[in-house]
Coordinates of N, CA and C and ligand atoms in Angstrom, one line a residue:
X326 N 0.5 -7.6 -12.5 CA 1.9 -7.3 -12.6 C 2.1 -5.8 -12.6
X327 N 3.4 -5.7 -11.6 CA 3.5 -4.1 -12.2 C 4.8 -4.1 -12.4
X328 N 4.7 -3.0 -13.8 CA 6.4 -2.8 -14.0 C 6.2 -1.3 -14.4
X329 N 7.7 -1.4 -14.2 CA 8.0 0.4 -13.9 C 9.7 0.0 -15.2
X330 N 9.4 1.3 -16.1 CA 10.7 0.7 -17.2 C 11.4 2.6 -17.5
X331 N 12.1 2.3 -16.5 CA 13.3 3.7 -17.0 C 12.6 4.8 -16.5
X332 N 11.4 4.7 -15.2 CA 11.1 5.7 -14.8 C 11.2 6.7 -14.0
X333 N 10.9 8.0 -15.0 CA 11.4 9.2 -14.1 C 10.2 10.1 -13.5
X334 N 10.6 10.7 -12.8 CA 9.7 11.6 -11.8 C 10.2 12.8 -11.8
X335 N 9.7 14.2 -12.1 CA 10.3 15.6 -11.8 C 9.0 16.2 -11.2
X336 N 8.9 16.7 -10.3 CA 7.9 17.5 -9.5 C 7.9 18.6 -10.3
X337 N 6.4 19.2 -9.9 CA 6.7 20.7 -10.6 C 7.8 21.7 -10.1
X338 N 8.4 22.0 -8.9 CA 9.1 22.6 -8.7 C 11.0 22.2 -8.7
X339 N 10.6 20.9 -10.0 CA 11.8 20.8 -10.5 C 13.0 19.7 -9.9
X340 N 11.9 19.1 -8.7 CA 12.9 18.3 -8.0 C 12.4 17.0 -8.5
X341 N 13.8 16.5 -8.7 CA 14.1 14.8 -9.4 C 13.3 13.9 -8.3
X342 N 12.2 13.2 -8.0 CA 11.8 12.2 -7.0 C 12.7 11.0 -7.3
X343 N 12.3 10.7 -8.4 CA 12.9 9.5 -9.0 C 13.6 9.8 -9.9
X344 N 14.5 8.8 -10.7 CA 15.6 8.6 -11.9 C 16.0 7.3 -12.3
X345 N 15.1 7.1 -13.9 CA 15.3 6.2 -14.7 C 15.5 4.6 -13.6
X346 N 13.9 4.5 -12.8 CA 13.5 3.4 -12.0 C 12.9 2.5 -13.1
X347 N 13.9 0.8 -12.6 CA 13.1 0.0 -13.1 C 13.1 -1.4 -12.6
X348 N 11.7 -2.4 -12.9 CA 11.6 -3.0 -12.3 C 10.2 -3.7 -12.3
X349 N 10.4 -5.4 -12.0 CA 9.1 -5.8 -12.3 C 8.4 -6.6 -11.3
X350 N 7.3 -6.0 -10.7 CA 6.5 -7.3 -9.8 C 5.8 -7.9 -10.0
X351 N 6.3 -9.2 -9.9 CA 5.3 -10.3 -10.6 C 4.3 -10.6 -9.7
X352 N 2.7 -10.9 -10.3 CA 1.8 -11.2 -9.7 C 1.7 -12.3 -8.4
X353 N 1.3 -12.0 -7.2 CA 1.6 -12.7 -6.2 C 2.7 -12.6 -5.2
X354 N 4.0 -11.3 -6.0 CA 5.0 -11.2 -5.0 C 4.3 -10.4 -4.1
X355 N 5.5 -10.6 -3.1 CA 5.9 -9.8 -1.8 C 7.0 -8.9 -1.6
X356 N 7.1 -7.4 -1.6 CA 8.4 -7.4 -1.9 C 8.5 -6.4 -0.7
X357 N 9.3 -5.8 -0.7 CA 9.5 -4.7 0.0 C 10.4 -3.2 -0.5
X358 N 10.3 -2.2 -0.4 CA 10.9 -0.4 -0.6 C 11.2 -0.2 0.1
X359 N 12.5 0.3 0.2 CA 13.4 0.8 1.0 C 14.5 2.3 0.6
X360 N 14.6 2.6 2.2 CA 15.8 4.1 1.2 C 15.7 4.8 2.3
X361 N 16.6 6.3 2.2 CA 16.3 7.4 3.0 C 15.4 7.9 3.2
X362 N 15.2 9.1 4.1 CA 13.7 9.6 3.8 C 14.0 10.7 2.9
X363 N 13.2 10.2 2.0 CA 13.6 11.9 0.5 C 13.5 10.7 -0.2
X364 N 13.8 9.5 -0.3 CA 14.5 9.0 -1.3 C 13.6 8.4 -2.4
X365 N 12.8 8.4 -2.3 CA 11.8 8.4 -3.5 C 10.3 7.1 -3.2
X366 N 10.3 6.7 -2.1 CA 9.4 5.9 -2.0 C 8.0 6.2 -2.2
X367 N 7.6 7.0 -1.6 CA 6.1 7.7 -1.4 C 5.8 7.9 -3.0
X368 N 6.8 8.7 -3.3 CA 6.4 9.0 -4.9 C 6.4 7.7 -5.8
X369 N 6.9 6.5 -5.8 CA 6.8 5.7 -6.6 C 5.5 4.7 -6.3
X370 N 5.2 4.6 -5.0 CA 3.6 4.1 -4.8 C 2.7 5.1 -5.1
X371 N 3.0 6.0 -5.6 CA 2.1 7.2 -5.7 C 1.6 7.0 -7.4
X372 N 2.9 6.6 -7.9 CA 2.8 6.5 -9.5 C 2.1 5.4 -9.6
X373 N 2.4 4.1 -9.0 CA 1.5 2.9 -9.1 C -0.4 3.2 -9.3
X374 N -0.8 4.0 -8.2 CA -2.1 4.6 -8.1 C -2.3 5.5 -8.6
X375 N -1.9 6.3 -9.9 CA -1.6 7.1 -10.4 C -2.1 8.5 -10.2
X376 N -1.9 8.5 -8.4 CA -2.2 10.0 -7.8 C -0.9 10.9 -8.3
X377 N 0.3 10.4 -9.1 CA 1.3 11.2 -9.3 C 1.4 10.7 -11.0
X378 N 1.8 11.4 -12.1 CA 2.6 10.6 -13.0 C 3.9 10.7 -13.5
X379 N 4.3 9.9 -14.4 CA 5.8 9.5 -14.7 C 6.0 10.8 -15.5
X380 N 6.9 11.5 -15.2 CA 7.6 12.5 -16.3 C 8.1 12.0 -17.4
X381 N 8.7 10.5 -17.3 CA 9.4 10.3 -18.3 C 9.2 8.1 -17.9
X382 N 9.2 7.1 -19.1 CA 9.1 5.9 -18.7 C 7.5 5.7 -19.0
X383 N 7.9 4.4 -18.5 CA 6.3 3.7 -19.0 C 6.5 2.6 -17.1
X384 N 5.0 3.3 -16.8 CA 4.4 2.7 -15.3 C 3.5 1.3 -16.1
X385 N 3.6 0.5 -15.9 CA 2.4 -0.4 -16.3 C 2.2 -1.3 -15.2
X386 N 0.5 -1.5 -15.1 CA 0.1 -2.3 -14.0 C -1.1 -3.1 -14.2
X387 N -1.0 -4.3 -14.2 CA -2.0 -5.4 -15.0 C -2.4 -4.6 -16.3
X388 N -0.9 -4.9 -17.3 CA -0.7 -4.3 -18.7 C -1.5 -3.2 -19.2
X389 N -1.6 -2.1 -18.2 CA -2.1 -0.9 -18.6 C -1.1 0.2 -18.1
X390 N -0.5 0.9 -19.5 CA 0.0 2.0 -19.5 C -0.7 3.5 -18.3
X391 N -0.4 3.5 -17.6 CA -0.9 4.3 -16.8 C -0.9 6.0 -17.2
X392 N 0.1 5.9 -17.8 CA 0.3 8.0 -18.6 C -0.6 7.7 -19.5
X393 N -0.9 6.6 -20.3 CA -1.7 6.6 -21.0 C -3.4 6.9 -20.8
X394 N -3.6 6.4 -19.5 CA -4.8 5.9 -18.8 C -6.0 7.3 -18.9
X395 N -6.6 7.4 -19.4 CA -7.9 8.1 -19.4 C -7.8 8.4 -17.6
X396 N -8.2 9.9 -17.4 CA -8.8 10.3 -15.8 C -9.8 9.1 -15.8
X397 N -10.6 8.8 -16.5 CA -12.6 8.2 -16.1 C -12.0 6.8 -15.4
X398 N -10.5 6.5 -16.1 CA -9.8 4.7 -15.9 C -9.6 4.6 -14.5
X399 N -9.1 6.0 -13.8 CA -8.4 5.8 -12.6 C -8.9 5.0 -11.3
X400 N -10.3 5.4 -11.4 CA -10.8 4.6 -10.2 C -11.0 3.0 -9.8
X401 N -11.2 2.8 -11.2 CA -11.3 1.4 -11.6 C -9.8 0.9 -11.2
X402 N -8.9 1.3 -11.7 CA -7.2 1.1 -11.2 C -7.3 1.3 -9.8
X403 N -7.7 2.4 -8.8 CA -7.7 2.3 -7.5 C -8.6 1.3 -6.9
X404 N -9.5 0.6 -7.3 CA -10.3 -0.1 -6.9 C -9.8 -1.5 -6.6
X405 N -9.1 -1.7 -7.6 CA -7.8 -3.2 -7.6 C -6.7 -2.5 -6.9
X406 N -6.4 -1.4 -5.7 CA -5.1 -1.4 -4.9 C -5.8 -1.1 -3.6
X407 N -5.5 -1.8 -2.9 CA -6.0 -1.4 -1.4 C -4.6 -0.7 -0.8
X408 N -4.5 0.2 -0.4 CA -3.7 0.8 0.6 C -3.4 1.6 1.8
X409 N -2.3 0.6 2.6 CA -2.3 1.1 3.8 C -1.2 2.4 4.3
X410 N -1.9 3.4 5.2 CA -0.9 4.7 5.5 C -0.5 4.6 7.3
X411 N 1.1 4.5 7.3 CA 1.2 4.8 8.6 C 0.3 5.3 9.7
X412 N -0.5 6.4 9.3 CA -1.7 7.2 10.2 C -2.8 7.0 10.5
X413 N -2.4 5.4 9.7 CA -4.0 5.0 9.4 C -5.4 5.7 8.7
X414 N -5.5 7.1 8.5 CA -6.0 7.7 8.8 C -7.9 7.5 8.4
X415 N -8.0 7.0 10.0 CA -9.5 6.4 10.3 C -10.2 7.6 10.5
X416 N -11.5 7.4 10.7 CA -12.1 8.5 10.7 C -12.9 7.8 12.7
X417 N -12.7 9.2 13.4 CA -12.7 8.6 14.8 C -14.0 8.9 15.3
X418 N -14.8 8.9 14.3 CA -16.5 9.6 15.0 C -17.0 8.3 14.2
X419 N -16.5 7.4 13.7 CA -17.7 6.3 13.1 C -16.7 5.1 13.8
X420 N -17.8 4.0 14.0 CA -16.9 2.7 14.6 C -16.5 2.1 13.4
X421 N -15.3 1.2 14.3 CA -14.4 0.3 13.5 C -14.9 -0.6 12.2
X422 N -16.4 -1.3 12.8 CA -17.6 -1.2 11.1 C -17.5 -0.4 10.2
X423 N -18.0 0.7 10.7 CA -18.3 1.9 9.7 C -16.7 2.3 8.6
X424 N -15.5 2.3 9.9 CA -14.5 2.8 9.0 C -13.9 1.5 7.9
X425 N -14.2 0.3 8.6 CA -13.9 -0.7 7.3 C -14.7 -1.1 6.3
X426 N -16.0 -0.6 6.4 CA -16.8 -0.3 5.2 C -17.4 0.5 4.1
X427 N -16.4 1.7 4.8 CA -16.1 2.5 4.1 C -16.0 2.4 2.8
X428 N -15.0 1.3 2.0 CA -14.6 1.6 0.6 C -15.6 0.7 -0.1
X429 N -16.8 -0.4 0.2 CA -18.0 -0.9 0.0 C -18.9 0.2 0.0
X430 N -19.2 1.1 0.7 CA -20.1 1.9 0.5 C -20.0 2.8 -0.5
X431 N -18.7 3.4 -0.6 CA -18.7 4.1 -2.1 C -18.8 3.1 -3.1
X432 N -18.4 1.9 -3.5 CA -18.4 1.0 -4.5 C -20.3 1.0 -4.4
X433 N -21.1 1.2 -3.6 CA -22.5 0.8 -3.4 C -22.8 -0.6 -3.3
X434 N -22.6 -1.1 -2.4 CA -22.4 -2.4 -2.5 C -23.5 -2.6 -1.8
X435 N -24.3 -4.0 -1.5 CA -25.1 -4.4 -1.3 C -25.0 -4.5 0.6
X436 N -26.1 -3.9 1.4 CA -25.9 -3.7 2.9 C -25.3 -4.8 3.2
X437 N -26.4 -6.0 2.9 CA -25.8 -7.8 3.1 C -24.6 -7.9 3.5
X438 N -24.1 -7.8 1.6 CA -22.6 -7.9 1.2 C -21.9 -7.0 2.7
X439 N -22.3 -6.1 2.4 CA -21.5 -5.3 3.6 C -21.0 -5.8 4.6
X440 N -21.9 -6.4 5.0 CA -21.6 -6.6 6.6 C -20.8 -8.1 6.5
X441 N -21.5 -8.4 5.5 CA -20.6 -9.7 5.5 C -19.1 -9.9 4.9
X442 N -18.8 -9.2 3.9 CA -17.6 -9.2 3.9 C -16.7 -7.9 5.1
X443 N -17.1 -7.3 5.8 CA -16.2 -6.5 6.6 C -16.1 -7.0 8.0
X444 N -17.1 -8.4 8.2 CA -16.6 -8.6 9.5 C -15.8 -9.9 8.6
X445 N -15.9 -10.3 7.4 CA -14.4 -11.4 6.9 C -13.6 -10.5 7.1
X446 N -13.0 -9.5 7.3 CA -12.0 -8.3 6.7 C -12.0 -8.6 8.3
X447 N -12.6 -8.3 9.5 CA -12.3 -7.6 11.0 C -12.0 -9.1 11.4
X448 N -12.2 -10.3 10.8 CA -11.4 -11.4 11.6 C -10.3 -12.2 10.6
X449 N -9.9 -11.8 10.0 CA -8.6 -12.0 9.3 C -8.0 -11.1 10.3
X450 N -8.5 -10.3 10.3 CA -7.2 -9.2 11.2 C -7.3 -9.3 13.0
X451 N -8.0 -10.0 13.4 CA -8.2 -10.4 14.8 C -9.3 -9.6 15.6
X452 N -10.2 -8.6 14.5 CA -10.5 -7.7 15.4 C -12.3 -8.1 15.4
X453 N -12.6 -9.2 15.1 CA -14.0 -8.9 15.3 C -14.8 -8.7 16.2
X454 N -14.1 -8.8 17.2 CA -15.3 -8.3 18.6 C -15.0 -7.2 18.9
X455 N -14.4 -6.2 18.0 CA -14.0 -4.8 18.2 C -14.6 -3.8 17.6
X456 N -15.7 -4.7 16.8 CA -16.4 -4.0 15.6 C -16.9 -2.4 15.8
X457 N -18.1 -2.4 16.8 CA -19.1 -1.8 18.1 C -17.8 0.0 18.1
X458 N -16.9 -0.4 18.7 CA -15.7 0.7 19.2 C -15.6 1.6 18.4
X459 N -15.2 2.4 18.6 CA -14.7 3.6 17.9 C -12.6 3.3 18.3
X460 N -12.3 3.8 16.9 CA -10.7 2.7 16.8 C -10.1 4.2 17.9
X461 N -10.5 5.2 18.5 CA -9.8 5.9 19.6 C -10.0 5.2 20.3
X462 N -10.9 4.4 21.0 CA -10.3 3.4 21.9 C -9.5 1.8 21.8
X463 N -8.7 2.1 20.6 CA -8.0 1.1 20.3 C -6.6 1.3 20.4
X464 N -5.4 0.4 20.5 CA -4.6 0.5 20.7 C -3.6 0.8 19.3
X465 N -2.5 1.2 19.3 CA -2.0 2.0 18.2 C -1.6 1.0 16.9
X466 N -1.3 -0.6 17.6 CA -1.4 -1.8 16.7 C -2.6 -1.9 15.8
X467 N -3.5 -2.0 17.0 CA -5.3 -2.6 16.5 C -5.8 -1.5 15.0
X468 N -5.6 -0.1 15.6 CA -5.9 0.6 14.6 C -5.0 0.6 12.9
X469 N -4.1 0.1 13.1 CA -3.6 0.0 11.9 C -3.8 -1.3 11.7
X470 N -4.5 -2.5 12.3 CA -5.1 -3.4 11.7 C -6.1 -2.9 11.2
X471 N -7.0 -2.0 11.6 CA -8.4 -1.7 11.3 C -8.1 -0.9 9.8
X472 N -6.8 -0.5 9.3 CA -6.5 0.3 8.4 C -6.2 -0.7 7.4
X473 N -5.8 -1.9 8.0 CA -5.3 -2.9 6.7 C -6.9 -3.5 6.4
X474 N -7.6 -4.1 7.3 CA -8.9 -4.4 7.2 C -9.6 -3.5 5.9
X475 N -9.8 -2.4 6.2 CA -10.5 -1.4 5.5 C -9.8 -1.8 3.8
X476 N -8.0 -1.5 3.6 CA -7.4 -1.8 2.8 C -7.8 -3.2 1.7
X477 N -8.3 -4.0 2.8 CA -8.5 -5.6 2.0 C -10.2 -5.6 1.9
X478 N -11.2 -4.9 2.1 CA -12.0 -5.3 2.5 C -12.5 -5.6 0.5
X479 N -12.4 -4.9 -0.5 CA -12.9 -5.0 -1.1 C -11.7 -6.0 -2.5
X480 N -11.1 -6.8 -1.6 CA -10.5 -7.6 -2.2 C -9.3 -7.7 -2.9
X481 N -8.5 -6.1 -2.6 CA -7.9 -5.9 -4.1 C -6.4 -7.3 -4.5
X482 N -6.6 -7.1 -5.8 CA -5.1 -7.8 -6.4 C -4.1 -7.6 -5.6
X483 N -3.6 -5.7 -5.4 CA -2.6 -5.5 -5.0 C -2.5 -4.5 -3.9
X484 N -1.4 -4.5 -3.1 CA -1.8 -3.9 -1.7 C -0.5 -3.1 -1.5
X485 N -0.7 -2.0 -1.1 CA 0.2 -1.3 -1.6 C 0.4 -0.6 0.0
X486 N 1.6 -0.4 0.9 CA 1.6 0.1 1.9 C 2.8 1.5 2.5
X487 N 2.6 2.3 2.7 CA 3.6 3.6 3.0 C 3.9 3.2 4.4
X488 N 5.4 3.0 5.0 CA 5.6 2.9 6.5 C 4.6 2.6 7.5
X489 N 3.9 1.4 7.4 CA 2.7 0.9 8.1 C 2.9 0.4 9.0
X490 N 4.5 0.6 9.8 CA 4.4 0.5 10.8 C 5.6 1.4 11.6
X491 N 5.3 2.5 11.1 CA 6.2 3.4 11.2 C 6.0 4.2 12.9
X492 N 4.9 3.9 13.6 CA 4.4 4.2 14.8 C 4.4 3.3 15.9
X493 N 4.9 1.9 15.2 CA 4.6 1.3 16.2 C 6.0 0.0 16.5
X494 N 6.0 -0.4 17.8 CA 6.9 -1.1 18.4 C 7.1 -2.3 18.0
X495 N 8.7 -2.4 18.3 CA 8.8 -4.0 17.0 C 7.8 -5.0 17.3
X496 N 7.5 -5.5 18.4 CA 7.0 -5.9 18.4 C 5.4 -6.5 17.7
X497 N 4.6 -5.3 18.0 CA 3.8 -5.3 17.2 C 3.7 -4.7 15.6
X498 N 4.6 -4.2 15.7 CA 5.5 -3.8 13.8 C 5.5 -5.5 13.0
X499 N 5.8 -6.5 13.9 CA 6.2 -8.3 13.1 C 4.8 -8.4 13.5
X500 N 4.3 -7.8 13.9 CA 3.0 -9.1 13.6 C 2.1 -8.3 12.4
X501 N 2.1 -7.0 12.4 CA 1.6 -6.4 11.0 C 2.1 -6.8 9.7
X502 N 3.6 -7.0 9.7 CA 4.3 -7.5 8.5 C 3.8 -9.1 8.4
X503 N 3.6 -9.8 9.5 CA 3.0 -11.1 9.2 C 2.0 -11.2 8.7
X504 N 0.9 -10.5 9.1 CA -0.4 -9.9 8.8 C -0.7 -9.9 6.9
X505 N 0.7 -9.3 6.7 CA 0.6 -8.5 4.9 C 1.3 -10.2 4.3
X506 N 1.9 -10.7 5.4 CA 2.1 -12.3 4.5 C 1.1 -13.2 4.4
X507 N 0.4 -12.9 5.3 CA -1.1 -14.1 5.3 C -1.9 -13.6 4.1
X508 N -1.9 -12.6 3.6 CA -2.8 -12.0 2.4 C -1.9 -12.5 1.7
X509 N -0.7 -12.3 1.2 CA 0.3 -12.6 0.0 C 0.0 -13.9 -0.1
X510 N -0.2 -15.0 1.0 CA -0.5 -16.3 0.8 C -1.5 -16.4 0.0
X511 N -2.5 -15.8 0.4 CA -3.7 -15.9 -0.8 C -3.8 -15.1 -1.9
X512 N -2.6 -14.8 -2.9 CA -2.3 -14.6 -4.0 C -2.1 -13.1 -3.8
X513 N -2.3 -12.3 -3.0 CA -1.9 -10.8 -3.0 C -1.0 -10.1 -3.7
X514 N -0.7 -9.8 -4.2 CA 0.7 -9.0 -4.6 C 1.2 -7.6 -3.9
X515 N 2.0 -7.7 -3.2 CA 2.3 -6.9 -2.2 C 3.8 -5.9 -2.5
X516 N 3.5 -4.9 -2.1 CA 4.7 -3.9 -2.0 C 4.4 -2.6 -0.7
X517 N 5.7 -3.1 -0.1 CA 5.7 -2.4 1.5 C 6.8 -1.3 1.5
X518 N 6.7 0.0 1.7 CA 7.9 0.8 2.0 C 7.8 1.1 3.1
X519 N 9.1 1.1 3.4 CA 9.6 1.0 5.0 C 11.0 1.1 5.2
X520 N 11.3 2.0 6.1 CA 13.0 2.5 6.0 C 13.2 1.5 7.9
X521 N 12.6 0.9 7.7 CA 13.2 -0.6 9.1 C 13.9 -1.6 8.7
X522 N 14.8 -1.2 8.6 CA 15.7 -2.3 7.5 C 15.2 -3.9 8.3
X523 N 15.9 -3.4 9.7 CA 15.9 -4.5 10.9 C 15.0 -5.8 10.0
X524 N 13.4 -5.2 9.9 CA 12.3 -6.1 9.7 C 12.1 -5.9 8.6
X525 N 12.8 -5.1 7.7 CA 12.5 -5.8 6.4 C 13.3 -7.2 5.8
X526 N 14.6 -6.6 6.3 CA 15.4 -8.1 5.9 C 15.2 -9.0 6.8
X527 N 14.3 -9.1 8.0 CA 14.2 -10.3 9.2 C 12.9 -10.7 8.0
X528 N 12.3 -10.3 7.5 CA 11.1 -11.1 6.1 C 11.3 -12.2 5.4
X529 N 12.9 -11.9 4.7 CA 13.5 -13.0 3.9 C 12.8 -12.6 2.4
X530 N 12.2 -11.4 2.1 CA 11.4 -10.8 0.9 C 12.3 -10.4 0.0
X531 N 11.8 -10.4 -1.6 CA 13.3 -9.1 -2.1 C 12.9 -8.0 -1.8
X532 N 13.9 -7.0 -1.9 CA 13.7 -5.6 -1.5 C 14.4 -4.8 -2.3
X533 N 13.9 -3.6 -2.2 CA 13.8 -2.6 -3.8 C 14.7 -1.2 -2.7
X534 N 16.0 -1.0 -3.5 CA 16.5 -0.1 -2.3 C 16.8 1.1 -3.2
X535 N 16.2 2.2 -2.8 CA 16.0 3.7 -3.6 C 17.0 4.3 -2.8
X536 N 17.7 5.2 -3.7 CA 18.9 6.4 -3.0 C 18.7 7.4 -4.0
X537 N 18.7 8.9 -3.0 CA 18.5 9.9 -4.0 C 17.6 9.3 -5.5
X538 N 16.6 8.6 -5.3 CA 15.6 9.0 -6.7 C 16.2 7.5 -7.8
X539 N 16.9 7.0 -7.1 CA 17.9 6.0 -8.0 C 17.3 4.4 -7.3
X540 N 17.3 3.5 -8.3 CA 17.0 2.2 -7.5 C 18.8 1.6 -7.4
X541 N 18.9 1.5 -6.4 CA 20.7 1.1 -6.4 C 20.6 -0.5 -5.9
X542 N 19.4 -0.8 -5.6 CA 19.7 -2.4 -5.5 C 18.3 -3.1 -5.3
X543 N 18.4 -4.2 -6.0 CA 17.0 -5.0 -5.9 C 17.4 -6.5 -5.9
X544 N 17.1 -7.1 -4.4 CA 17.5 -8.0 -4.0 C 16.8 -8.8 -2.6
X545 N 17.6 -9.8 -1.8 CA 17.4 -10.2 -0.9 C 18.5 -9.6 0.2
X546 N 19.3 -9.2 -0.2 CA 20.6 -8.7 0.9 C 20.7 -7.7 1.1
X547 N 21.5 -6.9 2.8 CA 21.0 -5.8 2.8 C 22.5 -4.8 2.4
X548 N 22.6 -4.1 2.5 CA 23.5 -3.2 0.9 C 24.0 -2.6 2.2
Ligands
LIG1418 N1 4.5 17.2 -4.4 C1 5.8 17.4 -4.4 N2 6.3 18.5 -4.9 C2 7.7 18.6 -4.9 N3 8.6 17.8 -4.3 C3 8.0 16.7 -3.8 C4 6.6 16.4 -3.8 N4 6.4 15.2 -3.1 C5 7.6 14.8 -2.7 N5 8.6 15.7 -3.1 C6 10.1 15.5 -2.9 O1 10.5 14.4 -3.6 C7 11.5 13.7 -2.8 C8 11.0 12.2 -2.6 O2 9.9 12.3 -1.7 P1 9.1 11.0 -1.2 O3 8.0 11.4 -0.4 O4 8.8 10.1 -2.4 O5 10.3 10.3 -0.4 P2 10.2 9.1 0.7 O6 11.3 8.2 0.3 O7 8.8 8.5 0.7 O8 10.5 9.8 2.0 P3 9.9 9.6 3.5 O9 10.6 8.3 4.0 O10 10.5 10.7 4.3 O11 8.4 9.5 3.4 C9 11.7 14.5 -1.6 O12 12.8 15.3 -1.7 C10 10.4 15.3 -1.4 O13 10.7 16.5 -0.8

């Protein structure tokens, strides 16, 4: 679960990200973020993984106070969030293996394991005869599959994604958002920010709509 109760965000240089955000996602949802660009999304997935913290409020995420959270806790908390970035950003001198196994080899996981769970991760996502490649010669869809792959490979609870399809054509934009529902099927708990209204309300998901730093609507309808 994650819930967010009355939370505020001030940067150091004094600007409001957020204001008195709240809100709860129950384990297994799907939801979707939405808003301007400014308007506070980046920063509030940021708090979830607690690369940023709350100025003010209580972040909690599978009932752990996150302001609270010891530095030593955090990894263990990032370890349970896989997440995906618009940019993907793959690393383009190792193959599409190498970059989806990436987050197994820091965990030190067993070679075996390795390979075996990352080509489960490269055919959930359609890509396993693409393994061999380097994702520059992949198409701008494929590689941000190779970015969700990487994202899921070590299983997490919850999946957490910044405009993941902020590069690419509607087209292949609905089949990545389908992509993040086939995981939600299998119990994922999902939260997508994305200022595509189009395809976020073509989802049928609730959606969490931030203005200036404010949650002004949390629903299925679009405002
Ligand atoms: N580290 C920071 N220090 C100061 N201000 C910041 C910092 N990070 C973000 N901001 C500001 O906080 C506000 C919210 O930023 P945020 O990145 O959360 O918005 P966003 O909704 O994700 O926008 P976008 O859709 O453009 O990515 C913006 O005005 C931004 O300039």
């Amino acid at each position: 679960m994650i819930r967010f109760d009355n939370v505020s965000k001030r940067y150091e240089n004094g600007h409001e990200a957020l204001k008195q955000v709240s809100f709860t996602l129950m384990p297994g949802e799907m939801c979707f973020l939405t808003g301007h660009s400014g308007a506070g999304k980046s920063t509030l997935l940021k708090l979830i993984m607690r690369m940023e913290k709350a100025t003010q409020g209580l972040v909690m995420v599978h009932d752990r106070n996150l302001s609270q959270m010891a530095d030593r806790h955090v990894p263990h908390l990032r370890r349970n969030i896989g997440v995906v970035f618009q940019n993907h950003q793959l690393l383009f001198d190792r193959s599409v293996f190498d970059n989806v196994a990436l987050p197994l080899v820091i965990e030190g996981a067993d070679p075996s394991d390795i390979a075996r769970r990352v080509r489960a991760a490269l055919d959930k996502v359609g890509l396993l005869n693409k393994e061999k490649l380097s994702p520059i010669m992949l198409s701008g869809g494929e590689q941000q599959r190779v970015g969700i792959a990487r994202a899921v490979v070590t299983r997490p609870p919850i999946i957490l994604a910044d405009e993941p399809t902020g590069n690419l054509d509607p087209k292949l934009s609905a089949e990545v958002m389908h992509l993040f529902r086939q995981f939600n099927e299998t119990g994922v708990t999902i939260l997508i920010a994305s200022h595509d209204l189009d395809l976020v309300y073509s989802m049928g998901n609730r959606v969490l709509t931030l203005k200036d730093g404010f949650m002004i609507s949390d629903g299925n309808n679009a405002v």
